[in-house]
XYZ file of C-alpha atoms in Angstrom:
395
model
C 219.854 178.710 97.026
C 218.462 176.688 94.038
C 218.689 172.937 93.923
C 219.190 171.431 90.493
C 218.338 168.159 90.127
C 220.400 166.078 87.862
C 218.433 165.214 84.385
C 218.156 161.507 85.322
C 216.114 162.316 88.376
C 213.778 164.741 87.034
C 211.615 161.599 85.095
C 211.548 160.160 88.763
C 210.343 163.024 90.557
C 207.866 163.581 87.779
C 206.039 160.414 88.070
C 206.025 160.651 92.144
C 204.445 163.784 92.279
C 202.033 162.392 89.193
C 201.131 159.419 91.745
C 201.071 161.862 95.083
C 198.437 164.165 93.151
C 196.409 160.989 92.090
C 196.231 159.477 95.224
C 194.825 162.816 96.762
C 192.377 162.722 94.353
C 191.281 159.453 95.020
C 190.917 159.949 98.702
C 188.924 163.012 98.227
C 186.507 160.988 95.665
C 185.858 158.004 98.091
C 184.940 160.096 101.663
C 181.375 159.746 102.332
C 180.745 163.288 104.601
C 178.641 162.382 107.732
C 175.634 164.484 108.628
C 174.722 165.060 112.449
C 171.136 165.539 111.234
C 168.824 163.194 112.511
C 166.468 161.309 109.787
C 162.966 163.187 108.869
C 160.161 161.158 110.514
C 157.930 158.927 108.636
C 154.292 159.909 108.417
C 152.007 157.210 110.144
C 150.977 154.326 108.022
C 146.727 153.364 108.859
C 146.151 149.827 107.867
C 142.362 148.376 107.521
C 141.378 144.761 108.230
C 139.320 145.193 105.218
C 140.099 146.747 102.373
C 138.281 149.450 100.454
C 135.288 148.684 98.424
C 135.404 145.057 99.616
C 132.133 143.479 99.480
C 130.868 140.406 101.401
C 132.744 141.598 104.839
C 131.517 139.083 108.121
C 129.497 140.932 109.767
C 130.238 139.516 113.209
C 134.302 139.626 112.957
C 135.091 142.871 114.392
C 136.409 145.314 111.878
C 140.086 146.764 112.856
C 142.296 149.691 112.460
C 146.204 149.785 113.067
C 148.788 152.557 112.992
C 152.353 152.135 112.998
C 154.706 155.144 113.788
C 151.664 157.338 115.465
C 148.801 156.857 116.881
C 144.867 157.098 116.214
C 143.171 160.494 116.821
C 139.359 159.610 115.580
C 138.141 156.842 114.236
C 134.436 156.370 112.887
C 132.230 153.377 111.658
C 129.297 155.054 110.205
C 126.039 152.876 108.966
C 123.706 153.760 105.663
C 121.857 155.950 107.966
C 125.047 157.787 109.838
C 124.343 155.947 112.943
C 127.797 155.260 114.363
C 129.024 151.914 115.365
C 130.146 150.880 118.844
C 133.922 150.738 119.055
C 136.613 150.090 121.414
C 140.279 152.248 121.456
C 143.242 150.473 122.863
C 145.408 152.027 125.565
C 148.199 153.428 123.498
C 145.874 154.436 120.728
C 147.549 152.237 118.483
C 144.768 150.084 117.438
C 140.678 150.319 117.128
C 137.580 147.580 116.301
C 134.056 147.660 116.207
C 132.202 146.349 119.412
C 129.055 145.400 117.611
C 128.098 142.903 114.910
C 126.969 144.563 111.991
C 124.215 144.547 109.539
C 123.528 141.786 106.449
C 123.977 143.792 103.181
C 124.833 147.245 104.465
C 127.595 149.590 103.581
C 129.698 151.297 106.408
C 132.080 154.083 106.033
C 134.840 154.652 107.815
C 137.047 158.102 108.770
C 140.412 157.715 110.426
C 142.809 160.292 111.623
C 146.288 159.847 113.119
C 148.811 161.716 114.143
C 152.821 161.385 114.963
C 156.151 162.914 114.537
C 156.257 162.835 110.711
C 152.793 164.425 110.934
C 148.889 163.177 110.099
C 147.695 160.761 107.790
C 143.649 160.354 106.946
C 141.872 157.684 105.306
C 138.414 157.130 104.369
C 137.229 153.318 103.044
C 133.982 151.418 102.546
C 132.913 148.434 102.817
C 129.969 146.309 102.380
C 128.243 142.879 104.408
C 127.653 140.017 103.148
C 123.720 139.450 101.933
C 122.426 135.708 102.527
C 120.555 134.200 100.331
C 117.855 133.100 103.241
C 117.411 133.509 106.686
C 116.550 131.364 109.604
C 114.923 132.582 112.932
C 115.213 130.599 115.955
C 112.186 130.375 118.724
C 112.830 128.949 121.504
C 110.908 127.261 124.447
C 110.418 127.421 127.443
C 110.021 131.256 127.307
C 112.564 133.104 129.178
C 111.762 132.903 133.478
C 109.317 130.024 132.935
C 109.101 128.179 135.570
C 108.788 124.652 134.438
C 108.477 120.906 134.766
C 110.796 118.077 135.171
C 109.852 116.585 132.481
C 110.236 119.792 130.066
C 113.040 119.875 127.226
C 114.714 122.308 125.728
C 113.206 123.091 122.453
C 115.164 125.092 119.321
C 112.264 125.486 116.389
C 112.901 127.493 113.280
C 110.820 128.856 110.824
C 113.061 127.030 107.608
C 114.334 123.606 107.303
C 118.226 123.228 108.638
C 120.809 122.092 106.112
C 123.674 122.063 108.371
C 121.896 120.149 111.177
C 125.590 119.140 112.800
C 126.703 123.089 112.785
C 123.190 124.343 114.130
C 124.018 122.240 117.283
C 127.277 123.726 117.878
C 126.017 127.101 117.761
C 123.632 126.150 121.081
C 125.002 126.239 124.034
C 123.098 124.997 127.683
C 124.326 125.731 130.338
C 122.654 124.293 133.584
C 123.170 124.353 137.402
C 124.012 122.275 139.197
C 125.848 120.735 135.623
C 123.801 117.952 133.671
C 124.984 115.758 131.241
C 122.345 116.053 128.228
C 121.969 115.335 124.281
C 120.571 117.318 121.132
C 117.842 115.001 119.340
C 115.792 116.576 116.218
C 112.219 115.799 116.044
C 111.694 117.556 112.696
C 114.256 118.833 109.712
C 112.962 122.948 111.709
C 113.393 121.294 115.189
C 115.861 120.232 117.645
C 115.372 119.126 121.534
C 118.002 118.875 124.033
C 117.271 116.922 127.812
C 119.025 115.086 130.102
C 118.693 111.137 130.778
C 117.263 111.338 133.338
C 114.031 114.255 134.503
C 115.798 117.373 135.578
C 116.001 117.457 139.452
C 113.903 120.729 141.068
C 115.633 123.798 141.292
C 117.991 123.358 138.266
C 118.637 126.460 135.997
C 119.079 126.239 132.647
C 120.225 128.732 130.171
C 120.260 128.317 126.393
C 122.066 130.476 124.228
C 121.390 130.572 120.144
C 124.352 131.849 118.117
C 123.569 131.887 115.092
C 123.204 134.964 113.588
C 126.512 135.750 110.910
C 126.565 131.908 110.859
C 125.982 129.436 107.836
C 123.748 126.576 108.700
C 124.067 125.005 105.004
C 122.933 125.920 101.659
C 123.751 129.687 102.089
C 120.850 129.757 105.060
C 121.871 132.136 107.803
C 120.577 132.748 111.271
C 118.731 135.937 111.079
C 119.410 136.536 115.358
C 120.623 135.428 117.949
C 118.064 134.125 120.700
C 118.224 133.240 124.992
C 116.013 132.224 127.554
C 117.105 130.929 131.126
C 113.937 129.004 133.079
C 113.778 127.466 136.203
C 112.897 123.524 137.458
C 109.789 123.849 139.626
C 108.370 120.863 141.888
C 108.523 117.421 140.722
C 104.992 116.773 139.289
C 103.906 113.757 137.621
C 100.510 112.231 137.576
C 100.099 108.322 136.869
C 96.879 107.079 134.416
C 96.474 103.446 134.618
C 94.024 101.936 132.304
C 93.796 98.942 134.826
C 92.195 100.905 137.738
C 91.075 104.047 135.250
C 92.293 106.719 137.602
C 94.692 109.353 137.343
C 96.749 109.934 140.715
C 99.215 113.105 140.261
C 101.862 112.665 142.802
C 103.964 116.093 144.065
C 107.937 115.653 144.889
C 107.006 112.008 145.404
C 103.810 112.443 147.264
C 100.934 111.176 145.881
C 98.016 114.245 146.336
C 94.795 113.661 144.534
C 93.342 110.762 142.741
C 90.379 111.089 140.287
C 88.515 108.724 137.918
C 89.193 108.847 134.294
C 87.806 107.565 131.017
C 90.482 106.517 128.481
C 90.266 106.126 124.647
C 87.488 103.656 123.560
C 88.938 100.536 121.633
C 88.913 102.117 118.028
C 90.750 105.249 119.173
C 92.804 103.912 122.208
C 95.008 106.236 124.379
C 98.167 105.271 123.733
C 100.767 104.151 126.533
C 104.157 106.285 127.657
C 105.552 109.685 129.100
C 103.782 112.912 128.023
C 104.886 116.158 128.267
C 102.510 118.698 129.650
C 101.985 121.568 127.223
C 99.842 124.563 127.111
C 96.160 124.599 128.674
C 93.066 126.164 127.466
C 90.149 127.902 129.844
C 88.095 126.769 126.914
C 88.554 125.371 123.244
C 86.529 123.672 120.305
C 88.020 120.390 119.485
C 87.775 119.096 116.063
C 89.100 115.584 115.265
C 89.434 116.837 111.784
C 92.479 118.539 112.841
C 93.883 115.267 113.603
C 92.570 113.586 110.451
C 89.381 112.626 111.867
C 86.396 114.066 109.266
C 83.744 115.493 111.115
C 81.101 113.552 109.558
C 83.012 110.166 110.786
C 81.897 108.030 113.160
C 84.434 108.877 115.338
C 84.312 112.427 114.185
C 83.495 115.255 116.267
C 83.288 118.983 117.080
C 82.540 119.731 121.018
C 83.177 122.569 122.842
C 85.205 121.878 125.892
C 86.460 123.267 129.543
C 89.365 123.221 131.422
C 91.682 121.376 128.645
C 95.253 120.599 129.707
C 97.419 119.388 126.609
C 99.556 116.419 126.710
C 99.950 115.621 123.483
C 100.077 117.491 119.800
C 98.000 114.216 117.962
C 95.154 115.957 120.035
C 95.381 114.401 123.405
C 94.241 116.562 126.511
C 92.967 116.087 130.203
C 89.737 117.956 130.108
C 86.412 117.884 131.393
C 83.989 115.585 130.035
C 80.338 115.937 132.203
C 78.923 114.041 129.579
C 80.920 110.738 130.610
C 80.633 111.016 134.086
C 78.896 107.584 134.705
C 81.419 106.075 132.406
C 84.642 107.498 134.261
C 86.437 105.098 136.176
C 84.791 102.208 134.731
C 84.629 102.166 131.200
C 86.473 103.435 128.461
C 84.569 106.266 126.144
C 86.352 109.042 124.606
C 88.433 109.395 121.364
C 91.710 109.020 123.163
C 91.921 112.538 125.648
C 91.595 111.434 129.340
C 87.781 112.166 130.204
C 87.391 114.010 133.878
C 84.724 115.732 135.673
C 84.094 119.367 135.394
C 86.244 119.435 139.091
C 88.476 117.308 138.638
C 89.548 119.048 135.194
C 89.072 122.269 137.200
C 91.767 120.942 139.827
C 94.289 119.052 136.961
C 94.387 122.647 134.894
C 95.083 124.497 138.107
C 97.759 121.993 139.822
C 100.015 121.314 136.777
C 102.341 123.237 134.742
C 104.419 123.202 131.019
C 106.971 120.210 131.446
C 105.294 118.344 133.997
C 104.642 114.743 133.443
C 101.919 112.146 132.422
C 102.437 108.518 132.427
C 100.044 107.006 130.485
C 100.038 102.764 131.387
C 98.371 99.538 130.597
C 95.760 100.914 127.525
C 95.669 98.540 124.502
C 96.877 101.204 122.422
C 100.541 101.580 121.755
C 103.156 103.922 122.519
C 103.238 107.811 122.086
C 105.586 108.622 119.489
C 108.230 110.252 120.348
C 108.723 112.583 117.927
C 105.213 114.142 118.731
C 106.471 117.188 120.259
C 105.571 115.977 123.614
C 106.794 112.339 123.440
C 110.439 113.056 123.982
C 110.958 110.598 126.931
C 109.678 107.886 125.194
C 112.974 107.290 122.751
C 115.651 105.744 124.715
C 118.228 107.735 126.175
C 121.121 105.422 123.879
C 118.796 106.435 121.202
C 118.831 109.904 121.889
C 122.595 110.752 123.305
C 123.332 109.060 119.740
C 121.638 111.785 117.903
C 120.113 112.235 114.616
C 121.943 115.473 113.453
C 123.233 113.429 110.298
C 120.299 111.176 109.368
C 117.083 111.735 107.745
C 114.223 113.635 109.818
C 111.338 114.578 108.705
């Protein structure tokens, strides 16, 4: 059966269904349809502690890879000439760095590969060292398993003056045992010492590590390697020349084991007073006082041929053995300031003393050694040298 709807309702119904059909619409339009399908995976991302084509790269901070959202099948540091670099892979293959310093001014190439869920990603990048301007190469003494004396400092020489004095001492590290407080004292602008206040007691082993290669010492001058030596303390040796009773008496750990007669420095070229370093020793050598300033032709000049020369000083001063003083040794004063002995007794000195062992020159008229001679070092007071000279003017 029909239903008629009275003419004043129809308008009514009209606009309802109008509204009913619009509202359908609308909540059709605004549904957002949700997908069970999971999201595609990302590719992995490499990232490079240096960029590519950057020059001036440290060549002692490792070089680094990353990946995020994989992980690293091969990775490659290649030098100029293909060698490959040393590297080190972490665990989860997430990260890799060089385990070697690199080169000054050389260009490495890398290859990287990774691999994950949203598939593999390769890279290739270069990059280039930095190229100082100048290099510096440490040398150091004692040489490494010398066996030394007690009197013997460490000694840091290289070949160019230091700029940086200050930063060239941190880069040295001693390390002795049994542990001994000690100080860094330069004896030239190419030169720095380190020793303890007091002589080093037998036995003690010291090891001295250089770092200075990759490292600015001032002025653009870089160390060109790094250098170590350990050495050993030997037996307490130090042998006593007094002007008063002109003898030298070289006592061992304390015990005095040989005396012998001696001829100092006349009084124009006195020997002068304080604690010498033994350094190297010759079988046989020409001395030539012009290499100390002395001309030949000089009154006090000379040129002599001589035997069984023990150094204890770098102004020229040696033990050696003098047969053409003999009558004059232990009684009068004759040479131009080495200690004169006999053939034997030069002999024995040469053969019963090493590098670092001590002479104690006392009671000449001459002065002091100085103690920037090279082989002087005890003579500047230990306030003096724990104070340092690192930021004052050396020669």
């Amino acid at each position: 059966m029909a239903i008629t709807v009275p003419k004043k309702h129809r308008q009514r119904w009209a606009v309802a269904a109008t509204f009913a059909a619009g509202a359908l619409f609308l909540t059709t339009a605004c549904t957002i349809p949700v997908s069970d399908e999971p999201p595609a995976p990302v590719a992995p991302a490499i990232s490079l502690s240096e960029p590519d084509g950057k020059q001036g790269t440290d060549p002692i901070e490792p070089f680094s890879v990353t990946v995020d959202n994989g992980t690293i099948t091969t990775a490659t540091l290649t030098n100029p000439e293909g060698k490959v670099v040393e590297s080190e892979m972490s665990a989860d293959r997430t990260s890799w760095a060089t385990a070697e310093v690199l080169g000054y001014g050389r260009t490495y190439t890398l290859e990287v590969e990774a691999t994950g869920p949203g598939g593999t990603t390769q890279t290739t990048s270069q990059f280039t060292t930095l190229t100082p301007s100048n290099l510096t190469m440490p040398y150091l003494m004692p040489w490494d398993g010398a066996v030394v004396g007690i009197g013997q400092p460490v000694a840091v020489q290289f070949d160019e003056p230091i700029p940086d004095r200050e930063r060239a001492q941190e880069l040295i590290t001693i390390t002795t045992e049994p542990t001994v407080e000690g100080a860094f004292y330069w004896v030239s602008n190419r030169e720095v010492r380190w020793r303890p206040e007091e002589y080093w007691a037998p036995g003690t082993t010291i090891t001295v590590d250089v770092d200075v290669y990759g490292r600015d010492l001032g002025d653009g001058l870089f160390g060109e390697a790094n250098r170590n030596v350990t050495f050993t303390i030997g037996d307490a040796v130090i042998a006593t020349a007094d002007d008063l009773t002109k003898t030298i008496s070289v006592a061992v750990n304390g015990e005095v084991v040989y005396t012998m007669p001696t001829s100092f420095g006349k009084a124009r070229t006195p020997t002068p007073n304080g604690t010498y370093i033994i350094g190297d020793r010759q079988r046989s050598m020409i001395m030539d006082s012009s290499t100390y300033g002395v001309p030949v032709s000089s009154s006090d000049g000379y040129r002599t041929r001589v035997e069984w020369a023990t150094r204890m000083s770098y102004s020229g001063i040696f033990v050696h053995s003098a047969p053409w003083s003999l009558g004059d040794q232990g009684y009068r004063n004759v040479s131009a300031g080495c200690l004169n002995v006999s053939p034997a007794n030069a002999q024995w000195f040469y053969n019963n003393t090493k590098p670092g062992d001590l002479v104690i020159v006392r009671n000449t008229v001459g002065g002091t050694l100085s103690g920037i001679d090279g082989l002087g070092d005890w003579n500047i007071p230990w306030e003096t040298w724990k104070a340092g000279n690192a930021n004052s003017g050396v020669a």
